[in-house]
PDB file of C-alpha atoms in Angstrom:
ATOM      1  CA  UNK M   1      34.139-184.524  -9.624  1.00  0.00           C
ATOM      2  CA  UNK M   2      32.793-182.618 -12.424  1.00  0.00           C
ATOM      3  CA  UNK M   3      29.530-184.496 -12.839  1.00  0.00           C
ATOM      4  CA  UNK M   4      29.164-183.667  -9.285  1.00  0.00           C
ATOM      5  CA  UNK M   5      29.336-180.141 -10.621  1.00  0.00           C
ATOM      6  CA  UNK M   6      27.275-180.441 -13.151  1.00  0.00           C
ATOM      7  CA  UNK M   7      24.316-181.979 -11.673  1.00  0.00           C
ATOM      8  CA  UNK M   8      24.307-179.323  -8.898  1.00  0.00           C
ATOM      9  CA  UNK M   9      25.670-176.088 -11.374  1.00  0.00           C
ATOM     10  CA  UNK M  10      22.006-174.524 -11.759  1.00  0.00           C
ATOM     11  CA  UNK M  11      21.372-174.610  -8.254  1.00  0.00           C
ATOM     12  CA  UNK M  12      24.231-173.623  -6.460  1.00  0.00           C
ATOM     13  CA  UNK M  13      26.621-172.441  -9.742  1.00  0.00           C
ATOM     14  CA  UNK M  14      29.816-173.720 -11.050  1.00  0.00           C
ATOM     15  CA  UNK M  15      32.311-170.901  -9.439  1.00  0.00           C
ATOM     16  CA  UNK M  16      30.507-171.312  -5.922  1.00  0.00           C
ATOM     17  CA  UNK M  17      31.169-175.537  -6.029  1.00  0.00           C
ATOM     18  CA  UNK M  18      34.638-175.154  -7.422  1.00  0.00           C
ATOM     19  CA  UNK M  19      34.971-172.672  -4.191  1.00  0.00           C
ATOM     20  CA  UNK M  20      34.811-175.565  -2.214  1.00  0.00           C
ATOM     21  CA  UNK M  21      36.167-178.742  -3.764  1.00  0.00           C
ATOM     22  CA  UNK M  22      39.792-178.576  -4.901  1.00  0.00           C
ATOM     23  CA  UNK M  23      39.022-177.743  -8.845  1.00  0.00           C
ATOM     24  CA  UNK M  24      39.456-174.514 -10.758  1.00  0.00           C
ATOM     25  CA  UNK M  25      36.301-173.505 -12.916  1.00  0.00           C
ATOM     26  CA  UNK M  26      39.093-173.303 -16.246  1.00  0.00           C
ATOM     27  CA  UNK M  27      38.769-176.862 -15.535  1.00  0.00           C
ATOM     28  CA  UNK M  28      35.293-177.922 -15.212  1.00  0.00           C
ATOM     29  CA  UNK M  29      34.655-176.019 -18.081  1.00  0.00           C
ATOM     30  CA  UNK M  30      37.718-177.169 -20.280  1.00  0.00           C
ATOM     31  CA  UNK M  31      35.609-180.846 -19.586  1.00  0.00           C
ATOM     32  CA  UNK M  32      32.157-179.891 -20.883  1.00  0.00           C
ATOM     33  CA  UNK M  33      33.916-178.117 -23.297  1.00  0.00           C
ATOM     34  CA  UNK M  34      35.544-181.137 -24.501  1.00  0.00           C
ATOM     35  CA  UNK M  35      32.303-183.915 -24.045  1.00  0.00           C
ATOM     36  CA  UNK M  36      30.544-181.083 -25.952  1.00  0.00           C
ATOM     37  CA  UNK M  37      32.811-181.444 -28.750  1.00  0.00           C
ATOM     38  CA  UNK M  38      34.547-184.578 -29.351  1.00  0.00           C
ATOM     39  CA  UNK M  39      37.170-183.019 -31.581  1.00  0.00           C
ATOM     40  CA  UNK M  40      38.392-180.474 -28.464  1.00  0.00           C
ATOM     41  CA  UNK M  41      39.511-183.766 -26.832  1.00  0.00           C
ATOM     42  CA  UNK M  42      43.175-185.068 -26.887  1.00  0.00           C
ATOM     43  CA  UNK M  43      45.448-187.108 -29.132  1.00  0.00           C
ATOM     44  CA  UNK M  44      45.193-189.057 -26.449  1.00  0.00           C
ATOM     45  CA  UNK M  45      42.382-189.490 -25.636  1.00  0.00           C
ATOM     46  CA  UNK M  46      40.956-189.990 -29.045  1.00  0.00           C
ATOM     47  CA  UNK M  47      43.096-193.224 -29.686  1.00  0.00           C
ATOM     48  CA  UNK M  48      42.683-194.487 -27.079  1.00  0.00           C
ATOM     49  CA  UNK M  49      38.857-194.131 -27.854  1.00  0.00           C
ATOM     50  CA  UNK M  50      39.529-195.881 -30.966  1.00  0.00           C
ATOM     51  CA  UNK M  51      42.017-198.397 -29.283  1.00  0.00           C
ATOM     52  CA  UNK M  52      39.240-199.856 -26.932  1.00  0.00           C
ATOM     53  CA  UNK M  53      36.453-200.714 -29.715  1.00  0.00           C
ATOM     54  CA  UNK M  54      39.812-202.754 -30.908  1.00  0.00           C
ATOM     55  CA  UNK M  55      40.192-204.271 -27.437  1.00  0.00           C
ATOM     56  CA  UNK M  56      37.641-205.123 -27.411  1.00  0.00           C
ATOM     57  CA  UNK M  57      36.824-206.592 -30.558  1.00  0.00           C
ATOM     58  CA  UNK M  58      39.892-208.916 -30.285  1.00  0.00           C
ATOM     59  CA  UNK M  59      38.010-209.770 -26.655  1.00  0.00           C
ATOM     60  CA  UNK M  60      34.927-210.829 -27.741  1.00  0.00           C
ATOM     61  CA  UNK M  61      36.397-212.231 -31.183  1.00  0.00           C
ATOM     62  CA  UNK M  62      38.607-215.254 -28.591  1.00  0.00           C
ATOM     63  CA  UNK M  63      35.476-215.548 -26.629  1.00  0.00           C
ATOM     64  CA  UNK M  64      36.523-213.112 -23.972  1.00  0.00           C
ATOM     65  CA  UNK M  65      39.128-216.038 -22.734  1.00  0.00           C
ATOM     66  CA  UNK M  66      42.290-213.787 -23.179  1.00  0.00           C
ATOM     67  CA  UNK M  67      43.774-211.259 -20.207  1.00  0.00           C
ATOM     68  CA  UNK M  68      46.274-208.683 -21.133  1.00  0.00           C
ATOM     69  CA  UNK M  69      48.792-210.412 -22.363  1.00  0.00           C
ATOM     70  CA  UNK M  70      47.375-212.189 -24.913  1.00  0.00           C
ATOM     71  CA  UNK M  71      44.674-208.860 -26.199  1.00  0.00           C
ATOM     72  CA  UNK M  72      48.427-207.082 -26.834  1.00  0.00           C
ATOM     73  CA  UNK M  73      49.656-210.222 -28.418  1.00  0.00           C
ATOM     74  CA  UNK M  74      46.792-210.006 -31.294  1.00  0.00           C
ATOM     75  CA  UNK M  75      46.942-206.168 -31.767  1.00  0.00           C
ATOM     76  CA  UNK M  76      50.470-206.567 -32.823  1.00  0.00           C
ATOM     77  CA  UNK M  77      49.676-209.703 -35.042  1.00  0.00           C
ATOM     78  CA  UNK M  78      47.096-206.853 -36.264  1.00  0.00           C
ATOM     79  CA  UNK M  79      49.439-204.296 -36.751  1.00  0.00           C
ATOM     80  CA  UNK M  80      48.587-202.171 -34.240  1.00  0.00           C
ATOM     81  CA  UNK M  81      51.356-200.255 -32.393  1.00  0.00           C
ATOM     82  CA  UNK M  82      50.575-200.075 -28.895  1.00  0.00           C
ATOM     83  CA  UNK M  83      52.417-200.451 -25.635  1.00  0.00           C
ATOM     84  CA  UNK M  84      51.432-203.123 -22.862  1.00  0.00           C
ATOM     85  CA  UNK M  85      50.724-201.146 -20.558  1.00  0.00           C
ATOM     86  CA  UNK M  86      48.212-199.312 -22.569  1.00  0.00           C
ATOM     87  CA  UNK M  87      46.336-202.146 -23.268  1.00  0.00           C
ATOM     88  CA  UNK M  88      46.219-203.359 -19.562  1.00  0.00           C
ATOM     89  CA  UNK M  89      45.132-199.673 -18.412  1.00  0.00           C
ATOM     90  CA  UNK M  90      42.140-199.753 -21.259  1.00  0.00           C
ATOM     91  CA  UNK M  91      41.324-203.223 -20.180  1.00  0.00           C
ATOM     92  CA  UNK M  92      41.281-202.303 -17.086  1.00  0.00           C
ATOM     93  CA  UNK M  93      39.062-198.907 -17.324  1.00  0.00           C
ATOM     94  CA  UNK M  94      35.952-201.603 -19.177  1.00  0.00           C
ATOM     95  CA  UNK M  95      36.200-203.647 -17.140  1.00  0.00           C
ATOM     96  CA  UNK M  96      37.218-206.937 -19.548  1.00  0.00           C
ATOM     97  CA  UNK M  97      39.577-209.628 -17.692  1.00  0.00           C
ATOM     98  CA  UNK M  98      41.189-212.515 -18.911  1.00  0.00           C
ATOM     99  CA  UNK M  99      39.461-216.144 -17.457  1.00  0.00           C
ATOM    100  CA  UNK M 100      41.975-217.780 -14.671  1.00  0.00           C
ATOM    101  CA  UNK M 101      42.980-221.296 -14.292  1.00  0.00           C
ATOM    102  CA  UNK M 102      42.539-223.048 -11.193  1.00  0.00           C
ATOM    103  CA  UNK M 103      43.925-226.171  -9.749  1.00  0.00           C
ATOM    104  CA  UNK M 104      44.630-228.785 -11.567  1.00  0.00           C
ATOM    105  CA  UNK M 105      42.522-232.123 -10.080  1.00  0.00           C
ATOM    106  CA  UNK M 106      43.752-235.671 -10.944  1.00  0.00           C
ATOM    107  CA  UNK M 107      41.459-237.579 -12.841  1.00  0.00           C
ATOM    108  CA  UNK M 108      42.936-240.660 -14.069  1.00  0.00           C
ATOM    109  CA  UNK M 109      44.272-243.729 -11.359  1.00  0.00           C
ATOM    110  CA  UNK M 110      46.592-246.314 -11.994  1.00  0.00           C
ATOM    111  CA  UNK M 111      46.932-249.861 -11.302  1.00  0.00           C
ATOM    112  CA  UNK M 112      50.036-251.105 -10.264  1.00  0.00           C
ATOM    113  CA  UNK M 113      50.165-254.891 -11.082  1.00  0.00           C
ATOM    114  CA  UNK M 114      49.763-253.791 -14.455  1.00  0.00           C
ATOM    115  CA  UNK M 115      53.274-253.564 -16.239  1.00  0.00           C
ATOM    116  CA  UNK M 116      53.679-250.201 -18.208  1.00  0.00           C
ATOM    117  CA  UNK M 117      55.881-249.050 -21.011  1.00  0.00           C
ATOM    118  CA  UNK M 118      59.104-247.451 -19.842  1.00  0.00           C
ATOM    119  CA  UNK M 119      58.870-243.342 -19.719  1.00  0.00           C
ATOM    120  CA  UNK M 120      60.571-241.642 -22.903  1.00  0.00           C
ATOM    121  CA  UNK M 121      60.086-238.710 -22.258  1.00  0.00           C
ATOM    122  CA  UNK M 122      60.931-237.749 -19.133  1.00  0.00           C
ATOM    123  CA  UNK M 123      59.254-234.096 -18.550  1.00  0.00           C
ATOM    124  CA  UNK M 124      60.646-233.260 -22.202  1.00  0.00           C
ATOM    125  CA  UNK M 125      57.694-232.483 -24.050  1.00  0.00           C
ATOM    126  CA  UNK M 126      59.352-230.938 -26.766  1.00  0.00           C
ATOM    127  CA  UNK M 127      59.376-231.977 -31.050  1.00  0.00           C
ATOM    128  CA  UNK M 128      61.104-231.255 -33.607  1.00  0.00           C
ATOM    129  CA  UNK M 129      58.875-231.263 -36.311  1.00  0.00           C
ATOM    130  CA  UNK M 130      54.850-232.673 -35.786  1.00  0.00           C
ATOM    131  CA  UNK M 131      53.583-236.225 -35.856  1.00  0.00           C
ATOM    132  CA  UNK M 132      56.895-237.253 -33.497  1.00  0.00           C
ATOM    133  CA  UNK M 133      54.961-237.074 -29.783  1.00  0.00           C
ATOM    134  CA  UNK M 134      51.874-236.932 -29.293  1.00  0.00           C
ATOM    135  CA  UNK M 135      50.393-236.992 -25.331  1.00  0.00           C
ATOM    136  CA  UNK M 136      46.676-237.742 -23.871  1.00  0.00           C
ATOM    137  CA  UNK M 137      44.650-237.072 -21.347  1.00  0.00           C
ATOM    138  CA  UNK M 138      41.495-237.382 -20.397  1.00  0.00           C
ATOM    139  CA  UNK M 139      39.173-234.898 -17.903  1.00  0.00           C
ATOM    140  CA  UNK M 140      35.867-234.424 -16.384  1.00  0.00           C
ATOM    141  CA  UNK M 141      33.013-232.904 -16.713  1.00  0.00           C
ATOM    142  CA  UNK M 142      29.779-232.009 -14.335  1.00  0.00           C
ATOM    143  CA  UNK M 143      26.432-231.649 -16.157  1.00  0.00           C
ATOM    144  CA  UNK M 144      22.658-231.723 -14.966  1.00  0.00           C
ATOM    145  CA  UNK M 145      22.363-235.420 -16.035  1.00  0.00           C
ATOM    146  CA  UNK M 146      25.387-236.373 -14.331  1.00  0.00           C
ATOM    147  CA  UNK M 147      29.068-236.734 -15.503  1.00  0.00           C
ATOM    148  CA  UNK M 148      30.945-236.893 -18.522  1.00  0.00           C
ATOM    149  CA  UNK M 149      34.251-236.891 -19.769  1.00  0.00           C
ATOM    150  CA  UNK M 150      36.597-235.222 -22.190  1.00  0.00           C
ATOM    151  CA  UNK M 151      39.441-237.317 -23.743  1.00  0.00           C
ATOM    152  CA  UNK M 152      42.505-235.268 -25.758  1.00  0.00           C
ATOM    153  CA  UNK M 153      45.171-235.959 -27.407  1.00  0.00           C
ATOM    154  CA  UNK M 154      48.186-233.348 -28.396  1.00  0.00           C
ATOM    155  CA  UNK M 155      50.753-233.175 -30.845  1.00  0.00           C
ATOM    156  CA  UNK M 156      53.536-231.196 -28.937  1.00  0.00           C
ATOM    157  CA  UNK M 157      55.107-230.006 -31.814  1.00  0.00           C
ATOM    158  CA  UNK M 158      52.536-226.952 -31.497  1.00  0.00           C
ATOM    159  CA  UNK M 159      49.947-227.382 -28.934  1.00  0.00           C
ATOM    160  CA  UNK M 160      47.258-228.870 -31.536  1.00  0.00           C
ATOM    161  CA  UNK M 161      44.972-230.483 -30.048  1.00  0.00           C
ATOM    162  CA  UNK M 162      44.346-233.864 -32.955  1.00  0.00           C
ATOM    163  CA  UNK M 163      42.166-235.823 -31.612  1.00  0.00           C
ATOM    164  CA  UNK M 164      39.301-235.645 -28.853  1.00  0.00           C
ATOM    165  CA  UNK M 165      35.981-237.161 -27.428  1.00  0.00           C
ATOM    166  CA  UNK M 166      33.345-236.944 -24.703  1.00  0.00           C
ATOM    167  CA  UNK M 167      31.952-239.529 -22.898  1.00  0.00           C
ATOM    168  CA  UNK M 168      29.175-240.008 -20.914  1.00  0.00           C
ATOM    169  CA  UNK M 169      32.038-243.406 -19.672  1.00  0.00           C
ATOM    170  CA  UNK M 170      35.043-242.982 -18.935  1.00  0.00           C
ATOM    171  CA  UNK M 171      35.692-246.885 -19.903  1.00  0.00           C
ATOM    172  CA  UNK M 172      38.757-247.520 -22.460  1.00  0.00           C
ATOM    173  CA  UNK M 173      36.384-247.309 -25.649  1.00  0.00           C
ATOM    174  CA  UNK M 174      36.434-243.363 -25.112  1.00  0.00           C
ATOM    175  CA  UNK M 175      39.688-242.745 -25.056  1.00  0.00           C
ATOM    176  CA  UNK M 176      40.341-245.486 -28.221  1.00  0.00           C
ATOM    177  CA  UNK M 177      38.123-243.293 -30.016  1.00  0.00           C
ATOM    178  CA  UNK M 178      40.513-239.929 -29.529  1.00  0.00           C
ATOM    179  CA  UNK M 179      43.355-241.573 -30.575  1.00  0.00           C
ATOM    180  CA  UNK M 180      41.345-243.036 -33.773  1.00  0.00           C
ATOM    181  CA  UNK M 181      40.414-239.717 -34.483  1.00  0.00           C
ATOM    182  CA  UNK M 182      43.910-238.280 -33.901  1.00  0.00           C
ATOM    183  CA  UNK M 183      45.354-241.491 -36.313  1.00  0.00           C
ATOM    184  CA  UNK M 184      42.335-240.689 -38.766  1.00  0.00           C
ATOM    185  CA  UNK M 185      43.172-236.945 -38.763  1.00  0.00           C
ATOM    186  CA  UNK M 186      47.021-236.989 -38.941  1.00  0.00           C
ATOM    187  CA  UNK M 187      47.666-239.827 -41.347  1.00  0.00           C
ATOM    188  CA  UNK M 188      51.139-240.760 -39.497  1.00  0.00           C
ATOM    189  CA  UNK M 189      53.848-242.161 -41.688  1.00  0.00           C
ATOM    190  CA  UNK M 190      56.911-241.057 -40.802  1.00  0.00           C
ATOM    191  CA  UNK M 191      57.223-243.251 -37.983  1.00  0.00           C
ATOM    192  CA  UNK M 192      58.934-242.504 -35.144  1.00  0.00           C
ATOM    193  CA  UNK M 193      56.133-240.901 -33.817  1.00  0.00           C
ATOM    194  CA  UNK M 194      55.369-241.826 -29.382  1.00  0.00           C
ATOM    195  CA  UNK M 195      51.733-241.812 -27.481  1.00  0.00           C
ATOM    196  CA  UNK M 196      53.143-240.769 -23.387  1.00  0.00           C
ATOM    197  CA  UNK M 197      50.601-240.135 -20.891  1.00  0.00           C
ATOM    198  CA  UNK M 198      49.969-240.814 -17.649  1.00  0.00           C
ATOM    199  CA  UNK M 199      50.032-244.520 -15.799  1.00  0.00           C
ATOM    200  CA  UNK M 200      45.407-244.924 -16.175  1.00  0.00           C
ATOM    201  CA  UNK M 201      44.400-248.135 -16.603  1.00  0.00           C
ATOM    202  CA  UNK M 202      42.944-246.468 -19.956  1.00  0.00           C
ATOM    203  CA  UNK M 203      46.522-245.654 -21.622  1.00  0.00           C
ATOM    204  CA  UNK M 204      47.648-248.926 -19.900  1.00  0.00           C
ATOM    205  CA  UNK M 205      45.000-251.452 -20.657  1.00  0.00           C
ATOM    206  CA  UNK M 206      45.496-254.581 -23.357  1.00  0.00           C
ATOM    207  CA  UNK M 207      43.476-252.591 -25.974  1.00  0.00           C
ATOM    208  CA  UNK M 208      44.749-249.113 -26.187  1.00  0.00           C
ATOM    209  CA  UNK M 209      48.257-251.066 -26.386  1.00  0.00           C
ATOM    210  CA  UNK M 210      47.899-252.904 -29.125  1.00  0.00           C
ATOM    211  CA  UNK M 211      45.916-250.321 -31.407  1.00  0.00           C
ATOM    212  CA  UNK M 212      49.524-247.965 -30.384  1.00  0.00           C
ATOM    213  CA  UNK M 213      51.791-250.818 -32.141  1.00  0.00           C
ATOM    214  CA  UNK M 214      49.567-251.760 -34.573  1.00  0.00           C
ATOM    215  CA  UNK M 215      49.213-248.874 -35.659  1.00  0.00           C
ATOM    216  CA  UNK M 216      53.285-248.314 -34.835  1.00  0.00           C
ATOM    217  CA  UNK M 217      52.987-246.213 -31.901  1.00  0.00           C
ATOM    218  CA  UNK M 218      55.949-246.475 -29.656  1.00  0.00           C
ATOM    219  CA  UNK M 219      53.823-245.863 -26.034  1.00  0.00           C
ATOM    220  CA  UNK M 220      55.720-244.086 -23.234  1.00  0.00           C
ATOM    221  CA  UNK M 221      53.928-243.453 -19.586  1.00  0.00           C
ATOM    222  CA  UNK M 222      54.876-241.041 -16.754  1.00  0.00           C
ATOM    223  CA  UNK M 223      56.712-242.598 -14.100  1.00  0.00           C
ATOM    224  CA  UNK M 224      55.619-242.885 -10.707  1.00  0.00           C
ATOM    225  CA  UNK M 225      54.564-240.602  -8.163  1.00  0.00           C
ATOM    226  CA  UNK M 226      55.727-237.478 -10.752  1.00  0.00           C
ATOM    227  CA  UNK M 227      53.807-234.689 -10.689  1.00  0.00           C
ATOM    228  CA  UNK M 228      55.235-233.598 -14.033  1.00  0.00           C
ATOM    229  CA  UNK M 229      54.965-236.603 -15.702  1.00  0.00           C
ATOM    230  CA  UNK M 230      51.807-235.254 -17.770  1.00  0.00           C
ATOM    231  CA  UNK M 231      52.361-231.563 -17.954  1.00  0.00           C
ATOM    232  CA  UNK M 232      51.954-230.731 -20.791  1.00  0.00           C
ATOM    233  CA  UNK M 233      48.557-232.468 -21.542  1.00  0.00           C
ATOM    234  CA  UNK M 234      47.668-231.535 -18.464  1.00  0.00           C
ATOM    235  CA  UNK M 235      48.296-227.992 -19.403  1.00  0.00           C
ATOM    236  CA  UNK M 236      45.378-228.199 -22.149  1.00  0.00           C
ATOM    237  CA  UNK M 237      42.885-229.749 -19.817  1.00  0.00           C
ATOM    238  CA  UNK M 238      43.350-226.518 -17.583  1.00  0.00           C
ATOM    239  CA  UNK M 239      42.949-224.179 -20.482  1.00  0.00           C
ATOM    240  CA  UNK M 240      40.140-226.134 -21.412  1.00  0.00           C
ATOM    241  CA  UNK M 241      38.312-225.988 -18.284  1.00  0.00           C
ATOM    242  CA  UNK M 242      38.729-222.824 -17.437  1.00  0.00           C
ATOM    243  CA  UNK M 243      38.442-221.426 -21.352  1.00  0.00           C
ATOM    244  CA  UNK M 244      34.779-223.560 -21.479  1.00  0.00           C
ATOM    245  CA  UNK M 245      33.778-226.018 -18.498  1.00  0.00           C
ATOM    246  CA  UNK M 246      34.107-223.662 -15.538  1.00  0.00           C
ATOM    247  CA  UNK M 247      31.762-220.343 -16.952  1.00  0.00           C
ATOM    248  CA  UNK M 248      28.495-221.820 -17.043  1.00  0.00           C
ATOM    249  CA  UNK M 249      26.442-225.118 -16.094  1.00  0.00           C
ATOM    250  CA  UNK M 250      25.795-227.715 -18.583  1.00  0.00           C
ATOM    251  CA  UNK M 251      22.790-229.663 -18.843  1.00  0.00           C
ATOM    252  CA  UNK M 252      23.883-232.563 -20.623  1.00  0.00           C
ATOM    253  CA  UNK M 253      26.604-234.096 -22.660  1.00  0.00           C
ATOM    254  CA  UNK M 254      25.334-232.960 -25.917  1.00  0.00           C
ATOM    255  CA  UNK M 255      25.835-229.033 -24.422  1.00  0.00           C
ATOM    256  CA  UNK M 256      29.893-230.572 -23.630  1.00  0.00           C
ATOM    257  CA  UNK M 257      30.156-231.996 -26.931  1.00  0.00           C
ATOM    258  CA  UNK M 258      29.070-228.848 -28.950  1.00  0.00           C
ATOM    259  CA  UNK M 259      30.847-226.069 -27.123  1.00  0.00           C
ATOM    260  CA  UNK M 260      34.129-229.197 -27.319  1.00  0.00           C
ATOM    261  CA  UNK M 261      33.993-228.634 -30.877  1.00  0.00           C
ATOM    262  CA  UNK M 262      34.023-224.532 -31.125  1.00  0.00           C
ATOM    263  CA  UNK M 263      36.971-225.122 -29.064  1.00  0.00           C
ATOM    264  CA  UNK M 264      38.556-227.221 -30.019  1.00  0.00           C
ATOM    265  CA  UNK M 265      38.042-225.427 -33.979  1.00  0.00           C
ATOM    266  CA  UNK M 266      39.508-221.878 -32.248  1.00  0.00           C
ATOM    267  CA  UNK M 267      42.036-223.170 -30.005  1.00  0.00           C
ATOM    268  CA  UNK M 268      43.916-224.814 -33.059  1.00  0.00           C
ATOM    269  CA  UNK M 269      43.415-222.315 -35.280  1.00  0.00           C
ATOM    270  CA  UNK M 270      43.179-219.242 -33.758  1.00  0.00           C
ATOM    271  CA  UNK M 271      44.151-218.989 -30.421  1.00  0.00           C
ATOM    272  CA  UNK M 272      47.986-218.243 -29.704  1.00  0.00           C
ATOM    273  CA  UNK M 273      50.355-220.111 -27.157  1.00  0.00           C
ATOM    274  CA  UNK M 274      53.414-218.394 -25.634  1.00  0.00           C
ATOM    275  CA  UNK M 275      55.617-221.729 -26.363  1.00  0.00           C
ATOM    276  CA  UNK M 276      54.846-222.131 -30.125  1.00  0.00           C
ATOM    277  CA  UNK M 277      56.351-217.906 -30.630  1.00  0.00           C
ATOM    278  CA  UNK M 278      52.458-216.623 -29.529  1.00  0.00           C
ATOM    279  CA  UNK M 279      50.836-218.093 -32.798  1.00  0.00           C
ATOM    280  CA  UNK M 280      48.142-220.960 -33.155  1.00  0.00           C
ATOM    281  CA  UNK M 281      49.162-224.359 -33.364  1.00  0.00           C
ATOM    282  CA  UNK M 282      47.847-224.838 -37.328  1.00  0.00           C
ATOM    283  CA  UNK M 283      49.820-221.160 -38.265  1.00  0.00           C
ATOM    284  CA  UNK M 284      52.781-223.273 -36.587  1.00  0.00           C
ATOM    285  CA  UNK M 285      52.690-226.353 -38.426  1.00  0.00           C
ATOM    286  CA  UNK M 286      51.474-224.109 -41.761  1.00  0.00           C
ATOM    287  CA  UNK M 287      55.177-222.272 -41.472  1.00  0.00           C
ATOM    288  CA  UNK M 288      57.731-225.734 -40.823  1.00  0.00           C
ATOM    289  CA  UNK M 289      55.694-227.574 -43.614  1.00  0.00           C
ATOM    290  CA  UNK M 290      56.101-224.727 -45.747  1.00  0.00           C
ATOM    291  CA  UNK M 291      60.103-224.380 -44.770  1.00  0.00           C
ATOM    292  CA  UNK M 292      60.067-227.881 -45.151  1.00  0.00           C
ATOM    293  CA  UNK M 293      58.882-227.066 -48.900  1.00  0.00           C
ATOM    294  CA  UNK M 294      61.455-224.189 -49.085  1.00  0.00           C
ATOM    295  CA  UNK M 295      64.294-225.861 -48.384  1.00  0.00           C
ATOM    296  CA  UNK M 296      63.552-229.190 -50.670  1.00  0.00           C
ATOM    297  CA  UNK M 297      62.841-226.233 -53.422  1.00  0.00           C
ATOM    298  CA  UNK M 298      66.429-224.798 -52.805  1.00  0.00           C
ATOM    299  CA  UNK M 299      68.424-228.924 -52.778  1.00  0.00           C
TER     300      UNK M 299
END
C-alpha cells in the first residue's frame, strides 16, 4: 500500500490518496522516513534484519536443506538467543524452506530359499557406545547413463556413516566395499559388534556373511514381513535422497560419487540430528570418548 502511495503521490498527492485508502497520512510519512533513515526503524525491525542475515548464512552453510527447527537449533548452538517462532517468521519472509523427504522405495530383494541369521535387533536401534551396532542398506539413483547404487554402513550410537560405496552394479561386491571401508575406518576391536541389515540377497550372501565372521562381527537380519526391520538405515537413505539426490539431475556415476562424498562429510561433522541431542554425529562420539577419558582419570 505504501509503495502504491509513493508511486502515485506526484500525480495525486499523499493526502488525497490516503483519504481513499484505509491509511493515515502520518503512517505513510513515518514509513517513508524510516526508509530514508534506517536509524529511525524500530529495534525489532533492526534486529530482524540482522537475524535474517544469520538465518541465511546458516541455511546456505548447510546445503540449503535445513528447515525452521534445524536453523533455530544451529543459531542456539552459536549463541543467538532467538525464539523458534521468530526464525519461522523470518524464513517465511525470505522464502527459505527445508527439503521434504519423499516415500521410501524398497530396493533390496530377498530370496526365501537362502537361510538368514536371526534378528538380534528387533527394531531397537539404540547402542550404548560406538562400534556396538551397525546397520546397512543401499538405495538407487537415476543418472543420464543409467542407474547407480549407493550403499551405507551406519554406526547406530551417533548415526555416523562409517562406510559407503557408489557403484554401477548392485552385486554383492559393492556392499562388501562399503563394509570394508567401515572396517578400515573403525577398526572394531572391543567385540560384541552386531551388523544388522534387511533380507536383501547381497547382505545374506555367503561372501558377505563370511566377511562378517572373519571380522568377528555378529550378523543380524530383519524379520520377514516387518516394514520397520531396518528403519534407521532407511531413514538415512531418505535423508540422503531428499538432501542430495532429488534436488538435481545426475549426469554420471562420478557426479553422484562426488556429491555423496561431500554430503557424508557434512552429515558426519555438521548436520544436527535430533535423536542424539541436536549435535552432529562426530561431536556426539567425541563427547562419549571424552567422558570415558574423564572417568578413567577420575578412577
